[in-house]
């Protein structure tokens, strides 16, 4: 087969497939674009890439178990990109920008019971969609089991900031 035919065949064959790292990520974060932005030290752009698909990036980016790393094709060539560490470095270099653009208020309110990560994520997604969200939980700030994580992994001020952003 001639080279140009092979190139054309390859493009048709893989054009709809996600990169292995992105396919392995439950949130489908664009790891290639994220790594490219980090390599060029465009930290704010890298944060935007995370925020596009990752709800509460300041929390999830710090506790992510990075399944993309195991799927990284570079692991076959000597070492995968340490995306989990890159995510944490990006989040430490940049500031939280709060909730992304919200849809206009719907005039409806929702009560979310619980303060764990799933409740926070639910409240975050509902707030983005224009609902007024009220959370009911036991502690002073939401977080559930996240409150038991070491400060080096997830500082409590990150949870406080996420809570304040949801109240706006």
Short mmCIF file of C-alpha atoms in Angstrom, two decimals:
data_model
loop_
_atom_site.label_atom_id
_atom_site.label_comp_id
_atom_site.label_asym_id
_atom_site.label_seq_id
_atom_site.Cartn_x
_atom_site.Cartn_y
_atom_site.Cartn_z
CA UNK A 1 0.00 0.00 0.00
CA UNK A 2 1.31 3.45 -0.88
CA UNK A 3 2.12 5.89 1.91
CA UNK A 4 -0.61 8.44 1.15
CA UNK A 5 -3.24 5.65 1.02
CA UNK A 6 -2.01 4.32 4.34
CA UNK A 7 -2.20 7.80 5.91
CA UNK A 8 -5.72 8.29 4.56
CA UNK A 9 -6.81 4.88 5.85
CA UNK A 10 -5.33 5.58 9.28
CA UNK A 11 -7.15 8.93 9.55
CA UNK A 12 -10.49 7.33 8.69
CA UNK A 13 -9.85 4.45 11.06
CA UNK A 14 -9.09 6.47 14.19
CA UNK A 15 -10.83 9.78 13.56
CA UNK A 16 -13.69 9.09 16.00
CA UNK A 17 -11.62 7.49 18.74
CA UNK A 18 -10.60 9.38 21.85
CA UNK A 19 -6.96 9.19 22.94
CA UNK A 20 -6.42 6.33 25.40
CA UNK A 21 -5.93 8.70 28.31
CA UNK A 22 -9.14 10.62 27.64
CA UNK A 23 -11.13 7.42 27.07
CA UNK A 24 -9.93 6.04 30.44
CA UNK A 25 -10.98 9.18 32.32
CA UNK A 26 -14.51 8.90 33.76
CA UNK A 27 -14.96 12.65 33.14
CA UNK A 28 -13.31 12.57 29.68
CA UNK A 29 -10.85 15.37 30.50
CA UNK A 30 -8.85 16.34 27.43
CA UNK A 31 -5.51 15.23 28.86
CA UNK A 32 -3.56 15.99 25.67
CA UNK A 33 -4.70 19.63 25.58
CA UNK A 34 -4.20 19.92 29.35
CA UNK A 35 -0.62 18.59 29.15
CA UNK A 36 0.16 20.86 26.19
CA UNK A 37 -1.04 23.93 28.10
CA UNK A 38 0.96 22.91 31.18
CA UNK A 39 4.10 22.32 29.07
CA UNK A 40 3.79 25.88 27.75
CA UNK A 41 3.19 27.20 31.30
CA UNK A 42 -0.28 28.47 30.38
CA UNK A 43 -1.72 27.50 33.74
CA UNK A 44 -4.95 29.50 33.44
CA UNK A 45 -5.72 27.81 30.12
CA UNK A 46 -4.92 24.40 31.63
CA UNK A 47 -7.36 25.14 34.48
CA UNK A 48 -10.05 26.04 31.94
CA UNK A 49 -9.52 22.69 30.23
CA UNK A 50 -10.04 20.92 33.55
CA UNK A 51 -13.06 23.07 34.39
CA UNK A 52 -14.72 22.31 31.07
CA UNK A 53 -15.50 18.71 32.02
CA UNK A 54 -14.61 18.44 35.71
CA UNK A 55 -17.16 19.69 38.22
CA UNK A 56 -15.48 21.23 41.27
CA UNK A 57 -11.98 20.97 39.76
CA UNK A 58 -10.29 22.26 42.93
CA UNK A 59 -11.60 19.26 44.81
CA UNK A 60 -11.72 16.50 42.20
CA UNK A 61 -8.39 17.48 40.65
CA UNK A 62 -6.69 17.06 44.02
CA UNK A 63 -8.21 13.67 44.87
CA UNK A 64 -8.33 12.17 41.38
CA UNK A 65 -6.94 8.63 41.16
CA UNK A 66 -5.86 9.41 37.56
CA UNK A 67 -6.86 6.29 35.59
CA UNK A 68 -5.62 8.16 32.52
CA UNK A 69 -2.07 7.57 33.71
CA UNK A 70 -2.41 3.79 33.43
CA UNK A 71 -3.87 4.18 29.93
CA UNK A 72 -1.13 6.59 28.77
CA UNK A 73 0.54 5.18 25.69
CA UNK A 74 3.88 6.53 26.92
CA UNK A 75 3.80 3.95 29.73
CA UNK A 76 4.74 1.41 27.07
CA UNK A 77 7.77 3.50 26.18
CA UNK A 78 9.24 3.93 29.64
CA UNK A 79 6.96 6.14 31.67
CA UNK A 80 3.51 7.66 31.61
CA UNK A 81 2.87 11.36 32.05
CA UNK A 82 2.06 11.96 35.72
CA UNK A 83 -1.23 13.69 35.00
CA UNK A 84 -2.41 13.54 38.62
CA UNK A 85 0.62 15.55 39.74
CA UNK A 86 0.17 17.96 36.84
CA UNK A 87 -3.46 18.54 37.84
CA UNK A 88 -2.47 19.33 41.43
CA UNK A 89 0.33 21.64 40.27
CA UNK A 90 -2.08 23.47 37.96
CA UNK A 91 -4.60 23.95 40.76
CA UNK A 92 -1.90 25.25 43.10
CA UNK A 93 -0.67 27.74 40.46
CA UNK A 94 -4.09 29.19 39.66
CA UNK A 95 -7.06 30.60 41.53
CA UNK A 96 -10.57 29.25 41.62
CA UNK A 97 -12.79 31.25 39.28
CA UNK A 98 -16.01 30.12 40.95
CA UNK A 99 -18.91 28.58 39.13
CA UNK A 100 -18.80 28.76 35.35
CA UNK A 101 -21.47 30.75 33.57
CA UNK A 102 -24.88 29.89 34.88
CA UNK A 103 -28.09 29.60 32.96
CA UNK A 104 -30.66 32.27 33.82
CA UNK A 105 -32.46 31.61 37.11
CA UNK A 106 -35.40 29.26 36.72
CA UNK A 107 -37.19 30.57 39.79
CA UNK A 108 -37.09 27.08 41.27
CA UNK A 109 -35.21 25.89 44.32
CA UNK A 110 -33.81 22.47 45.11
CA UNK A 111 -32.69 21.02 48.44
CA UNK A 112 -29.74 18.64 48.40
CA UNK A 113 -29.38 16.44 51.48
CA UNK A 114 -25.86 15.42 52.44
CA UNK A 115 -22.51 17.11 52.32
CA UNK A 116 -20.29 14.58 50.58
CA UNK A 117 -18.68 14.82 47.18
CA UNK A 118 -21.73 13.49 45.33
CA UNK A 119 -23.98 16.04 47.06
CA UNK A 120 -21.55 18.86 46.30
CA UNK A 121 -21.36 17.79 42.66
CA UNK A 122 -25.14 17.58 42.42
CA UNK A 123 -25.49 21.07 43.93
CA UNK A 124 -22.81 22.41 41.57
CA UNK A 125 -24.53 21.02 38.48
CA UNK A 126 -27.96 22.26 39.57
CA UNK A 127 -26.59 25.75 40.31
CA UNK A 128 -25.08 25.88 36.81
CA UNK A 129 -28.50 25.06 35.38
CA UNK A 130 -30.13 28.03 37.11
CA UNK A 131 -31.65 26.42 40.18
CA UNK A 132 -31.38 27.98 43.61
CA UNK A 133 -29.71 25.27 45.71
CA UNK A 134 -30.02 24.73 49.45
CA UNK A 135 -27.81 22.08 51.06
CA UNK A 136 -28.60 20.27 54.31
CA UNK A 137 -25.67 18.58 56.04
CA UNK A 138 -24.34 17.87 59.53
CA UNK A 139 -21.03 19.73 59.71
CA UNK A 140 -20.16 23.44 59.53
CA UNK A 141 -19.04 23.04 55.94
CA UNK A 142 -19.93 20.34 53.42
CA UNK A 143 -17.39 17.70 52.56
CA UNK A 144 -18.43 14.50 54.28
CA UNK A 145 -15.50 12.08 54.15
CA UNK A 146 -13.47 14.69 52.28
CA UNK A 147 -13.03 16.44 55.63
CA UNK A 148 -10.96 13.48 56.84
CA UNK A 149 -8.34 13.82 54.09
CA UNK A 150 -4.95 15.23 54.98
CA UNK A 151 -4.51 18.99 54.57
CA UNK A 152 -1.68 18.35 52.06
CA UNK A 153 -4.11 16.46 49.83
CA UNK A 154 -7.20 18.64 50.20
CA UNK A 155 -6.93 21.81 52.29
CA UNK A 156 -10.19 22.65 54.08
CA UNK A 157 -10.11 26.17 52.63
CA UNK A 158 -10.74 24.57 49.21
CA UNK A 159 -13.97 23.08 50.57
CA UNK A 160 -14.90 26.42 52.16
CA UNK A 161 -14.34 28.23 48.85
CA UNK A 162 -16.44 25.65 46.96
CA UNK A 163 -19.22 26.09 49.52
CA UNK A 164 -19.08 29.89 49.25
CA UNK A 165 -19.22 29.70 45.44
CA UNK A 166 -22.33 27.54 45.63
CA UNK A 167 -24.05 30.03 47.93
CA UNK A 168 -23.68 32.89 45.46
#
